[in-house]
Amino acid sequence: MKNIRNFCIIAHIDHGKSTLADRLLEATNTLSAREMENQVLDSMDLEKEKGITIKSHAIQMEYGYRGEKYVLNLIDTPGHVDFSYEVSRAIASCEGALLVVDATQGIQAQTISNLYLAINHNLEIIPVLNKIDMDAAMVDVVRDQVVELLGCKEEEVLLASGKTGEGVPQILEAIVERIPAPVGDPSKPLQALIFDSVFNSFRGIIAYFKVVNGSVRKGDKVKFFNTGKEYVAEEVGVLRMRLCPKDEIATGDVGYIISGIKSAVEVKVGDTITKCSEPCETAIAGFEEVKPMVFAGVYPIESDEYEDLRASLEKLRLNDASLVFEPESSLALGFGFRCGFLGLLHLEIVQERLFREFNMDCITTVPNVSYKVHTTQGEVLDVHNPSGLPAITLIDYIEEPYIRAQVISKSEFFGAIMKLCLDKRGLLVSQHFLTSDRVELNFDIPLAEIVFDFYDKLKSISKGYASFDYHIIDYRDSDLVKLDILLNGEQVDALSSLIHRDHAYDFGRRMCEKLKELIPRQQFDIAIQAAIGAKIIARETVKAVRKDVTAKCYGGDITRKRKLLEKQKRGKRRMRQVGNVEVPQSAFMAVLKLD
């Protein structure tokens, strides 16, 4: 056990974690030159296309140091704020962390929030400055920032380049010397923490775990503590690029277990594995329950694919524990699921993965957040969906979730960022200069305001330099109204939204204009209206496709033309009563990109 080291790599998005992981794998000869590729741990096509890490990836390396063999278990984590739950799970199964900071960009918001996560779990932190080979690298400036943040000595900060491989041997030495070996008792009953799982269509569910106490052998009868289900460990092993079977996984090591589990509901990330013959007394304190920030309805395009969608979501949840869903129905879209996501990028990735991995084409409704509605009877209702609001006469007041947003940027963008946050109903809590040209701003902003386009706008006004991190703080009273969209007087519940009264008129008008462009023309006029209660605040009309019925009349009395036009008008009116309007998927997505 004293020769095992479990560590993860944490950093802000795009600071070169996955590239540095490649160099560590090369330096320890874990992969042959033929198997090697860029960002080799990013196994999903989506990750390679977008250039981001979405999943935490575990891999085992062997390293010889001073005549002894060490086993290093590395977990490469995502850097985007929407996948911070993946990071928290990786941190819970490690004893140390490499904190990677880009020498050209300096410390950014995710660097700080991931660092706090690691410190709360008492991990040993090894700071690494990456990209030192670049012309724009400010090694001395950024090193001072790291020393100030961590309170460490200058010589403890390692310099490296993920591109050239410079400094990688020093990192491996530091991992062995500085990170403590895992603590645990091999003689105690088996306790292993499940930190991830995947679905394999041939072998059932594969659970990844870290052994805290005891050991697990092939053929053991094991029990999942929280669900109480019992299985036989058909295969156990360690994680390389492929699964490598072993006879036994000992205390402190990380491995996988295959026991032919078919149902996705039986495996919960954060559960404890123990033996049936001598079970442990208590479960390991797993991870805190994830709190979704953004809610959206996901509906199958064909209504008979509802059960397939449920099965796909359950399999996806194995691999992405931060996805939360429950059944719901909508008048416009039929049966579907209300899903909770950690942010808009997470929503986009889940939708894309459903399509690619499970061949499920879905309609996603307008994202919104959950509100607390206080009724006149003194009840408090949690409302995730505008259509779930009680009647206006029963509502006393509505509270919406507020977040504490931390923005770190160059000081030249200070004014523009300030204006953006204040426009989004933000309140400035504090500001302080980290260095002469880097400023940290803390705002309290309603979560609903940042769900749509806040992140994109922040990136564009700061030329990509500002970084953003947030956590939920409380619920506060707000003047909110329900904005309905009506097509020909029929309410489309999938397009309803709860919005602040001051923004409702402007938002309703823009919605109507956008829908006018997107809804195809029919044989009759379509009235698109935005309404608050019974009051119409905006209207657009999609004109009918009309045949020129007067073409055959030339000369003669005007009444002949009038008669034909009146007849056409009556036909259009009758058609409007029986006709229905199809709303294309692009209309639901367009609401997100109104500006």
Coordinates of C-alpha atoms in Angstrom, one line a residue:
M1 CA 0.0 0.0 0.0
K2 CA 2.8 2.4 0.7
N3 CA 3.7 2.4 -3.0
I4 CA 0.3 3.5 -4.2
R5 CA -0.4 7.2 -5.1
N6 CA -3.9 8.3 -6.1
F7 CA -4.0 11.8 -7.6
C8 CA -6.1 14.0 -9.9
I9 CA -5.4 16.9 -12.2
I10 CA -7.5 20.1 -11.6
A11 CA -7.4 23.4 -13.4
H12 CA -9.5 26.0 -15.2
I13 CA -10.9 25.1 -18.6
D14 CA -8.2 25.1 -21.4
H15 CA -5.2 25.2 -19.1
G16 CA -3.8 22.0 -20.6
K17 CA -4.7 19.2 -18.1
S18 CA -5.4 16.5 -20.8
T19 CA -2.2 17.4 -22.7
L20 CA -0.1 17.2 -19.5
A21 CA -1.8 13.8 -18.7
D22 CA -0.6 12.6 -22.2
R23 CA 3.0 13.4 -21.2
L24 CA 2.7 11.6 -17.9
L25 CA 1.4 8.5 -19.7
E26 CA 4.4 8.7 -22.1
A27 CA 6.9 9.2 -19.4
T28 CA 5.8 6.1 -17.5
N29 CA 5.5 4.0 -20.8
T30 CA 1.9 3.2 -20.0
L31 CA 1.1 3.5 -23.7
S32 CA 3.2 2.5 -26.7
A33 CA 4.0 5.2 -29.3
R34 CA 1.5 3.5 -31.7
E35 CA -1.4 3.8 -29.2
M36 CA -0.5 7.4 -28.3
E37 CA -2.7 10.3 -29.7
N38 CA -3.5 13.8 -28.5
Q39 CA -5.7 14.0 -25.4
V40 CA -5.7 10.3 -25.3
L41 CA -7.9 10.2 -22.2
D42 CA -10.7 12.1 -23.9
S43 CA -12.4 9.0 -25.3
M44 CA -15.7 10.6 -26.5
D45 CA -16.0 12.0 -30.0
L46 CA -17.7 15.0 -28.5
E47 CA -14.8 15.7 -26.3
K48 CA -12.4 15.7 -29.2
E49 CA -14.6 17.8 -31.4
K50 CA -15.2 20.5 -28.7
G51 CA -11.7 20.3 -27.3
I52 CA -13.0 20.0 -23.7
T53 CA -13.1 17.2 -21.1
I54 CA -16.6 16.2 -20.2
K55 CA -15.9 13.1 -18.1
S56 CA -13.3 12.3 -15.5
H57 CA -11.1 9.6 -16.8
A58 CA -9.1 7.2 -14.5
I59 CA -6.0 5.4 -15.6
Q60 CA -3.3 3.4 -13.8
M61 CA 0.5 4.0 -14.4
E62 CA 3.6 2.2 -13.1
Y63 CA 6.6 4.3 -12.2
G64 CA 10.1 3.2 -11.1
Y65 CA 11.8 5.6 -8.5
R66 CA 14.9 4.9 -6.5
G67 CA 14.8 1.2 -7.2
E68 CA 11.1 0.8 -6.1
K69 CA 8.0 0.4 -8.2
Y70 CA 5.1 2.7 -7.6
V71 CA 1.5 2.4 -8.8
L72 CA 0.1 5.8 -9.8
N73 CA -3.7 6.2 -10.3
L74 CA -4.4 9.3 -12.3
I75 CA -7.8 10.9 -12.8
D76 CA -8.0 13.6 -15.4
T77 CA -11.0 16.0 -14.6
P78 CA -13.0 18.5 -16.6
G79 CA -12.4 22.2 -16.2
H80 CA -15.8 23.8 -17.2
V81 CA -18.0 25.0 -14.4
D82 CA -21.0 22.9 -15.7
F83 CA -19.0 19.7 -14.9
S84 CA -17.8 20.6 -11.5
Y85 CA -19.7 17.6 -10.0
E86 CA -17.3 15.3 -11.9
V87 CA -14.4 17.1 -10.3
S88 CA -15.8 16.8 -6.8
R89 CA -16.2 13.0 -7.3
A90 CA -12.6 12.7 -8.6
I91 CA -11.3 14.6 -5.6
A92 CA -13.2 12.3 -3.2
S93 CA -11.3 9.3 -4.4
C94 CA -7.7 10.8 -4.3
E95 CA -5.1 11.8 -1.7
G96 CA -3.4 14.5 -3.8
A97 CA -4.0 16.9 -6.7
L98 CA -1.9 18.6 -9.4
L99 CA -3.1 22.2 -9.6
V100 CA -2.3 23.2 -13.2
V101 CA -2.1 26.9 -14.0
D102 CA -1.6 28.3 -17.5
A103 CA 1.5 30.5 -17.5
T104 CA 0.0 32.7 -20.2
Q105 CA -3.4 33.3 -18.5
G106 CA -2.7 33.2 -14.8
I107 CA -5.1 32.1 -12.1
Q108 CA -8.8 32.1 -13.1
A109 CA -12.1 31.5 -11.4
Q110 CA -12.3 27.7 -11.8
T111 CA -8.7 27.3 -10.6
I112 CA -9.8 28.9 -7.3
S113 CA -13.1 27.0 -6.9
N114 CA -11.5 23.6 -7.8
L115 CA -8.6 24.4 -5.4
Y116 CA -11.1 25.1 -2.5
L117 CA -12.8 21.7 -3.3
A118 CA -9.5 20.0 -3.0
I119 CA -8.5 21.8 0.2
N120 CA -11.8 20.9 1.8
H121 CA -11.0 17.2 1.2
N122 CA -7.5 17.7 2.8
L123 CA -5.7 16.8 -0.4
E124 CA -2.0 17.5 -0.9
I125 CA -1.7 20.2 -3.6
I126 CA 1.2 20.2 -6.1
P127 CA 1.1 23.5 -8.1
V128 CA 2.3 23.2 -11.7
L129 CA 2.8 26.1 -14.2
N130 CA 2.0 24.8 -17.6
K131 CA 2.8 26.2 -21.1
I132 CA 6.1 27.7 -20.1
D133 CA 7.4 27.1 -23.6
M134 CA 5.0 29.8 -25.1
D135 CA 6.2 33.3 -26.0
A136 CA 3.4 34.9 -24.0
A137 CA 4.2 32.9 -20.8
M138 CA 4.6 35.2 -17.7
V139 CA 6.3 32.7 -15.5
D140 CA 7.5 35.0 -12.7
V141 CA 4.2 36.9 -12.5
V142 CA 2.0 33.8 -12.4
R143 CA 4.4 32.0 -10.0
D144 CA 3.9 34.9 -7.6
Q145 CA 0.1 34.6 -8.0
V146 CA 0.2 30.9 -7.1
V147 CA 2.5 31.5 -4.1
E148 CA 0.2 34.2 -2.8
L149 CA -2.9 31.9 -3.4
L150 CA -1.5 28.8 -1.8
G151 CA 1.0 30.3 0.7
C152 CA 3.7 27.8 -0.5
K153 CA 7.3 28.5 -1.2
E154 CA 8.5 29.5 -4.6
E155 CA 10.6 26.4 -5.2
E156 CA 7.5 24.2 -4.6
V157 CA 5.9 25.5 -7.8
L158 CA 6.9 23.2 -10.7
L159 CA 7.4 24.5 -14.2
A160 CA 6.3 22.3 -17.1
S161 CA 5.1 22.2 -20.7
G162 CA 2.5 19.7 -21.7
K163 CA 3.5 20.3 -25.4
T164 CA 7.2 19.6 -25.2
G165 CA 7.3 17.4 -22.1
E166 CA 9.7 19.7 -20.2
G167 CA 9.4 19.3 -16.4
V168 CA 7.4 16.1 -16.5
P169 CA 10.1 13.9 -14.7
Q170 CA 10.1 16.5 -11.8
I171 CA 6.3 16.2 -11.6
L172 CA 6.4 12.4 -11.3
E173 CA 9.1 12.7 -8.6
A174 CA 6.9 15.3 -6.7
I175 CA 3.9 12.9 -6.9
V176 CA 5.8 10.1 -5.2
E177 CA 7.5 12.3 -2.6
R178 CA 4.8 14.8 -1.7
I179 CA 1.5 12.9 -2.0
P180 CA 0.7 10.6 0.9
A181 CA 0.0 6.9 0.4
P182 CA -3.7 5.9 0.9
V183 CA -4.7 5.1 4.5
G184 CA -6.9 2.1 5.1
D185 CA -6.9 -1.2 7.0
P186 CA -6.5 -4.4 4.9
S187 CA -7.8 -6.6 7.7
K188 CA -11.1 -4.8 8.1
P189 CA -14.3 -5.8 6.2
L190 CA -14.4 -4.6 2.6
Q191 CA -15.5 -1.0 2.0
A192 CA -15.2 0.4 -1.5
L193 CA -16.6 3.7 -2.8
I194 CA -18.2 3.7 -6.3
F195 CA -17.1 6.9 -8.1
D196 CA -18.3 6.2 -11.7
S197 CA -20.0 3.6 -13.8
V198 CA -20.6 2.9 -17.5
F199 CA -23.1 0.8 -19.4
N200 CA -21.7 -2.0 -21.7
S201 CA -24.3 -3.6 -23.9
F202 CA -22.5 -7.0 -23.7
R203 CA -21.4 -7.2 -20.1
G204 CA -24.0 -5.1 -18.2
I205 CA -23.0 -2.3 -15.9
I206 CA -19.3 -1.8 -15.1
A207 CA -18.7 0.1 -11.8
Y208 CA -15.5 1.9 -11.0
F209 CA -14.5 2.0 -7.3
K210 CA -11.8 2.9 -4.8
V211 CA -11.1 0.4 -2.0
V212 CA -10.9 2.2 1.3
N213 CA -10.7 -0.9 3.7
G214 CA -10.3 -4.6 3.0
S215 CA -9.9 -6.1 -0.4
V216 CA -12.1 -7.7 -3.1
R217 CA -11.3 -10.9 -5.1
K218 CA -12.7 -12.4 -8.2
G219 CA -15.7 -14.7 -7.4
D220 CA -16.5 -12.9 -4.0
K221 CA -20.2 -12.4 -3.2
V222 CA -20.6 -8.6 -2.8
K223 CA -23.4 -6.4 -1.6
F224 CA -24.2 -2.8 -2.6
F225 CA -24.8 -1.1 0.8
N226 CA -27.5 1.5 0.0
T227 CA -29.6 -0.6 -2.4
G228 CA -29.0 -3.9 -0.5
K229 CA -28.7 -5.9 -3.7
E230 CA -26.2 -8.8 -3.8
Y231 CA -24.0 -9.9 -6.7
V232 CA -21.1 -12.2 -7.6
A233 CA -17.9 -10.4 -8.7
E234 CA -17.5 -12.1 -12.0
E235 CA -14.4 -9.9 -12.9
V236 CA -12.4 -7.3 -11.0
G237 CA -9.4 -5.5 -12.4
V238 CA -7.6 -2.2 -12.9
L239 CA -8.2 0.6 -15.4
R240 CA -5.6 1.1 -18.1
M241 CA -6.7 2.2 -21.6
R242 CA -8.5 -1.1 -21.6
L243 CA -9.9 -3.0 -18.6
C244 CA -7.1 -5.2 -17.2
P245 CA -8.5 -8.2 -15.2
K246 CA -6.7 -9.0 -11.9
D247 CA -7.4 -11.6 -9.2
E248 CA -7.6 -9.1 -6.3
I249 CA -7.9 -5.4 -5.8
A250 CA -6.3 -4.5 -2.5
T251 CA -6.7 -1.6 0.0
G252 CA -6.1 1.9 -1.4
D253 CA -6.2 0.8 -5.1
V254 CA -8.7 1.9 -7.8
G255 CA -10.4 -0.7 -10.0
Y256 CA -13.6 -1.9 -11.7
I257 CA -16.1 -4.6 -11.0
I258 CA -18.3 -6.5 -13.5
S259 CA -21.1 -8.5 -11.9
G260 CA -23.7 -8.8 -14.7
I261 CA -26.0 -6.0 -13.4
K262 CA -28.6 -5.3 -16.1
S263 CA -30.8 -2.5 -14.5
A264 CA -29.3 0.9 -14.4
V265 CA -31.3 1.8 -11.3
E266 CA -29.3 -0.6 -9.1
V267 CA -26.0 1.2 -9.3
K268 CA -25.7 4.6 -7.6
V269 CA -22.6 6.6 -7.8
G270 CA -21.4 7.3 -4.2
D271 CA -22.7 3.9 -3.0
T272 CA -20.4 1.5 -0.9
I273 CA -19.5 -2.1 -2.0
T274 CA -19.0 -4.6 0.8
K275 CA -18.9 -8.4 1.2
C276 CA -21.9 -10.5 2.0
S277 CA -20.0 -12.8 4.3
E278 CA -18.6 -10.0 6.5
P279 CA -20.4 -6.7 5.7
C280 CA -19.1 -3.3 7.0
E281 CA -20.9 -1.5 9.7
T282 CA -21.5 1.8 7.9
A283 CA -21.4 3.1 4.4
I284 CA -18.6 5.5 3.3
A285 CA -19.7 9.1 3.3
G286 CA -20.3 9.5 -0.4
F287 CA -20.8 12.7 -2.4
E288 CA -23.3 15.3 -1.5
E289 CA -26.5 15.2 -3.6
V290 CA -26.1 17.2 -6.8
K291 CA -28.2 20.3 -7.1
P292 CA -29.4 20.9 -10.7
M293 CA -29.4 24.6 -11.7
V294 CA -31.3 24.6 -15.0
F295 CA -34.5 22.6 -15.8
A296 CA -35.8 21.7 -19.2
G297 CA -38.3 19.3 -20.6
V298 CA -37.0 16.6 -22.9
Y299 CA -39.6 15.0 -25.2
P300 CA -39.4 12.2 -27.8
I301 CA -40.3 13.4 -31.3
E302 CA -42.4 10.3 -31.8
S303 CA -44.7 9.7 -28.8
D304 CA -44.3 5.9 -28.9
E305 CA -40.5 6.3 -28.2
Y306 CA -41.2 7.5 -24.6
E307 CA -40.0 4.2 -23.0
D308 CA -36.9 4.2 -25.2
L309 CA -36.1 7.7 -24.0
R310 CA -36.5 6.6 -20.4
A311 CA -34.1 3.7 -20.9
S312 CA -31.6 6.0 -22.7
L313 CA -31.7 8.5 -19.9
E314 CA -31.2 5.8 -17.2
K315 CA -28.1 4.5 -19.1
L316 CA -26.8 8.0 -19.6
R317 CA -27.2 8.8 -15.8
L318 CA -24.8 5.9 -15.0
N319 CA -22.1 7.8 -16.8
D320 CA -23.2 11.3 -15.8
A321 CA -24.4 11.2 -12.2
S322 CA -25.3 14.9 -12.2
L323 CA -28.3 14.3 -14.6
V324 CA -31.6 14.3 -12.7
F325 CA -35.0 13.5 -14.4
E326 CA -38.6 12.8 -13.6
P327 CA -41.7 12.2 -15.9
E328 CA -43.9 15.0 -17.0
S329 CA -46.5 15.7 -19.7
S330 CA -47.2 18.8 -21.9
L331 CA -50.3 19.7 -23.9
A332 CA -48.2 20.6 -26.9
L333 CA -45.6 17.8 -26.8
G334 CA -47.2 14.8 -25.0
F335 CA -45.3 12.7 -22.5
G336 CA -41.6 13.3 -21.7
F337 CA -39.2 14.0 -18.9
R338 CA -38.3 17.1 -16.8
C339 CA -34.5 17.0 -16.6
G340 CA -32.2 19.0 -14.3
F341 CA -28.9 20.1 -15.6
L342 CA -25.9 21.9 -14.1
G343 CA -25.9 24.6 -16.9
L344 CA -26.5 25.2 -20.5
L345 CA -23.4 23.5 -21.8
H346 CA -24.4 20.4 -19.8
L347 CA -27.9 20.5 -21.4
E348 CA -26.3 20.8 -24.9
I349 CA -23.9 17.9 -24.2
V350 CA -26.7 15.6 -22.8
Q351 CA -28.9 16.3 -25.8
E352 CA -26.0 15.5 -28.2
R353 CA -25.0 12.3 -26.3
L354 CA -28.6 11.1 -26.4
F355 CA -28.6 11.5 -30.1
R356 CA -25.1 10.0 -30.7
E357 CA -24.9 7.1 -28.2
F358 CA -28.6 6.1 -28.1
N359 CA -29.9 7.4 -31.4
M360 CA -32.7 9.4 -29.6
D361 CA -33.8 12.5 -31.3
C362 CA -35.5 14.8 -28.8
I363 CA -37.2 18.1 -28.5
T364 CA -35.9 20.2 -25.6
T365 CA -38.1 23.0 -24.2
V366 CA -37.0 26.4 -23.0
P367 CA -34.7 26.0 -19.9
N368 CA -35.8 27.6 -16.6
V369 CA -34.9 27.4 -12.9
S370 CA -37.0 26.4 -9.9
Y371 CA -39.0 28.9 -7.9
K372 CA -40.6 28.9 -4.5
V373 CA -44.2 30.1 -4.7
H374 CA -45.8 31.3 -1.4
T375 CA -49.7 30.9 -1.7
T376 CA -52.3 33.0 0.2
Q377 CA -53.1 29.8 2.3
G378 CA -49.5 29.9 3.7
E379 CA -48.2 26.9 1.7
V380 CA -44.8 26.9 -0.1
L381 CA -44.7 25.2 -3.5
D382 CA -41.6 24.3 -5.5
V383 CA -42.4 25.2 -9.1
H384 CA -40.0 24.0 -11.9
N385 CA -42.2 24.8 -14.8
P386 CA -44.3 27.9 -15.5
S387 CA -47.3 25.7 -16.4
G388 CA -47.2 24.4 -12.8
L389 CA -48.0 27.8 -11.3
P390 CA -51.2 28.1 -9.3
A391 CA -53.8 30.7 -10.3
I392 CA -52.7 34.3 -9.9
T393 CA -55.4 35.0 -7.2
L394 CA -53.8 32.3 -5.0
I395 CA -50.2 33.6 -5.2
D396 CA -49.0 35.7 -2.4
Y397 CA -45.4 36.2 -3.6
I398 CA -42.7 34.3 -5.6
E399 CA -39.1 33.8 -4.5
E400 CA -36.3 33.0 -7.1
P401 CA -32.9 31.5 -6.5
Y402 CA -29.9 33.8 -6.2
I403 CA -26.3 32.9 -6.9
R404 CA -23.0 34.4 -5.8
A405 CA -21.1 34.9 -9.0
Q406 CA -17.3 35.3 -8.9
V407 CA -15.8 36.9 -12.0
I408 CA -12.0 37.3 -12.5
S409 CA -10.9 39.5 -15.4
K410 CA -8.4 42.0 -16.6
S411 CA -9.0 45.4 -15.1
E412 CA -9.5 47.0 -18.5
F413 CA -12.9 45.2 -18.9
F414 CA -14.0 46.3 -15.4
G415 CA -16.7 48.8 -16.6
A416 CA -18.2 46.5 -19.3
I417 CA -18.5 43.6 -16.9
M418 CA -20.0 45.8 -14.2
K419 CA -22.6 47.0 -16.7
L420 CA -23.5 43.5 -17.8
C421 CA -24.0 42.3 -14.3
L422 CA -26.1 45.3 -13.3
D423 CA -28.3 44.9 -16.4
K424 CA -28.9 41.3 -15.3
R425 CA -30.3 42.7 -11.9
G426 CA -27.0 41.9 -10.2
L427 CA -25.9 43.5 -6.9
L428 CA -22.2 44.1 -6.4
V429 CA -21.0 42.5 -3.2
S430 CA -17.3 43.1 -3.3
Q431 CA -14.4 43.8 -5.6
H432 CA -10.7 43.5 -5.1
F433 CA -7.6 43.6 -7.2
L434 CA -5.6 40.4 -7.2
T435 CA -2.7 42.1 -9.0
S436 CA -2.3 45.5 -10.6
D437 CA -4.2 44.4 -13.7
R438 CA -6.5 41.5 -12.5
V439 CA -9.7 42.2 -10.6
E440 CA -12.1 39.9 -8.9
L441 CA -15.8 40.9 -8.7
N442 CA -18.4 39.2 -6.6
F443 CA -22.1 39.7 -7.5
D444 CA -25.4 38.4 -6.3
I445 CA -27.4 37.7 -9.4
P446 CA -30.8 35.8 -9.9
L447 CA -30.0 32.4 -11.4
A448 CA -32.6 32.9 -14.1
E449 CA -30.7 35.8 -15.6
I450 CA -27.5 33.8 -16.2
V451 CA -29.2 30.7 -17.6
F452 CA -29.6 32.1 -21.1
D453 CA -26.7 34.1 -22.6
F454 CA -24.7 35.5 -19.7
Y455 CA -21.6 33.4 -20.2
D456 CA -21.5 34.1 -23.9
K457 CA -21.8 37.8 -23.4
L458 CA -19.2 37.8 -20.6
K459 CA -16.7 36.0 -22.9
S460 CA -17.4 38.4 -25.8
I461 CA -17.1 41.7 -23.8
S462 CA -13.9 40.5 -22.1
K463 CA -12.4 39.1 -25.4
G464 CA -12.3 35.7 -23.8
Y465 CA -10.3 36.7 -20.7
A466 CA -13.0 36.8 -18.0
S467 CA -13.6 33.6 -16.1
F468 CA -16.8 32.9 -14.2
D469 CA -17.8 30.6 -11.3
Y470 CA -20.9 30.5 -9.2
H471 CA -22.7 28.8 -6.3
I472 CA -26.3 29.1 -5.2
I473 CA -26.8 31.1 -2.0
D474 CA -30.6 31.6 -1.2
Y475 CA -34.1 32.4 -2.5
R476 CA -35.3 36.1 -2.6
D477 CA -38.6 37.7 -3.2
S478 CA -39.0 39.0 -6.8
D479 CA -41.7 40.7 -8.9
L480 CA -42.1 37.9 -11.5
V481 CA -44.9 37.4 -14.0
K482 CA -45.8 34.4 -16.2
L483 CA -45.4 35.2 -19.9
D484 CA -47.5 33.1 -22.2
I485 CA -47.1 32.7 -26.0
L486 CA -50.4 32.2 -27.9
L487 CA -50.7 30.8 -31.4
N488 CA -54.2 31.6 -32.8
G489 CA -55.4 32.0 -29.3
E490 CA -54.1 28.6 -28.2
Q491 CA -51.4 28.7 -25.5
V492 CA -48.2 26.8 -26.2
D493 CA -47.1 25.7 -22.7
A494 CA -43.6 24.6 -23.8
L495 CA -42.9 28.3 -24.7
S496 CA -44.2 29.8 -21.4
S497 CA -41.6 31.5 -19.1
L498 CA -41.5 33.2 -15.7
I499 CA -39.8 36.5 -16.1
H500 CA -39.3 39.8 -14.2
R501 CA -42.0 42.3 -14.9
D502 CA -39.5 45.0 -16.1
H503 CA -38.2 42.7 -18.8
A504 CA -41.5 41.1 -19.8
Y505 CA -42.6 43.5 -22.5
D506 CA -39.2 43.6 -24.3
F507 CA -38.8 39.8 -24.1
G508 CA -42.4 39.1 -25.3
R509 CA -41.9 41.4 -28.3
R510 CA -38.6 39.8 -29.3
M511 CA -40.2 36.3 -28.9
C512 CA -43.1 37.2 -31.3
E513 CA -40.7 38.6 -33.9
K514 CA -38.5 35.5 -33.7
L515 CA -41.4 33.1 -34.0
K516 CA -42.7 35.0 -37.0
E517 CA -39.5 34.2 -38.8
L518 CA -39.5 30.5 -37.8
I519 CA -43.1 29.3 -38.1
P520 CA -43.9 28.2 -41.7
R521 CA -46.8 29.9 -43.5
Q522 CA -50.1 28.1 -43.6
Q523 CA -53.3 28.4 -45.7
F524 CA -54.6 30.8 -43.0
D525 CA -53.3 33.8 -41.0
I526 CA -51.5 32.8 -37.8
A527 CA -51.6 35.3 -34.9
I528 CA -48.6 35.1 -32.6
Q529 CA -49.3 36.9 -29.3
A530 CA -47.4 37.3 -26.0
A531 CA -49.7 37.7 -23.0
I532 CA -49.4 38.3 -19.3
G533 CA -52.6 36.9 -17.8
A534 CA -55.4 38.2 -20.1
K535 CA -53.4 41.2 -21.2
I536 CA -51.8 41.0 -24.7
I537 CA -48.5 42.8 -24.7
A538 CA -47.2 42.0 -28.2
R539 CA -48.5 40.6 -31.5
E540 CA -47.1 39.5 -34.9
T541 CA -49.0 37.9 -37.8
V542 CA -47.8 35.2 -40.1
K543 CA -49.7 36.0 -43.4
A544 CA -51.5 33.2 -45.2
V545 CA -50.3 31.6 -48.4
R546 CA -53.0 32.9 -50.8
K547 CA -54.0 32.0 -54.3
D548 CA -54.8 34.9 -56.7
V549 CA -58.6 34.1 -57.1
T550 CA -59.2 37.3 -59.1
A551 CA -56.8 36.4 -61.9
K552 CA -59.6 35.3 -64.2
C553 CA -61.5 38.6 -63.8
Y554 CA -60.5 41.2 -66.2
G555 CA -62.6 44.3 -66.8
G556 CA -66.2 44.3 -65.6
D557 CA -67.7 45.4 -62.3
I558 CA -65.7 45.6 -59.1
T559 CA -68.4 43.5 -57.3
R560 CA -67.3 40.4 -59.2
K561 CA -63.8 40.6 -57.7
R562 CA -65.2 41.5 -54.2
K563 CA -67.5 38.4 -54.3
L564 CA -64.6 36.1 -55.1
L565 CA -62.4 37.7 -52.4
E566 CA -65.2 37.4 -49.8
K567 CA -65.7 33.7 -50.7
Q568 CA -61.9 33.1 -50.2
K569 CA -62.0 35.0 -46.9
R570 CA -64.8 32.7 -45.6
G571 CA -62.9 29.6 -46.6
K572 CA -59.7 30.9 -44.8
R573 CA -61.8 31.6 -41.6
R574 CA -63.3 28.1 -41.7
M575 CA -59.8 26.6 -42.3
R576 CA -58.4 28.5 -39.3
Q577 CA -60.9 26.8 -37.0
V578 CA -59.9 23.3 -38.0
G579 CA -56.2 24.0 -38.9
N580 CA -53.5 23.5 -36.3
V581 CA -50.0 25.1 -36.2
E582 CA -46.9 23.0 -36.1
V583 CA -44.1 24.6 -34.0
P584 CA -40.7 23.5 -35.4
Q585 CA -37.9 22.4 -32.9
S586 CA -35.8 25.4 -34.1
A587 CA -38.4 27.7 -32.5
F588 CA -37.8 26.2 -29.0
M589 CA -34.0 26.6 -29.4
A590 CA -34.3 30.1 -30.9
V591 CA -35.6 31.4 -27.6
L592 CA -32.2 30.8 -26.1
K593 CA -30.5 32.9 -28.8
L594 CA -32.8 35.9 -28.9
D595 CA -30.1 38.6 -29.2

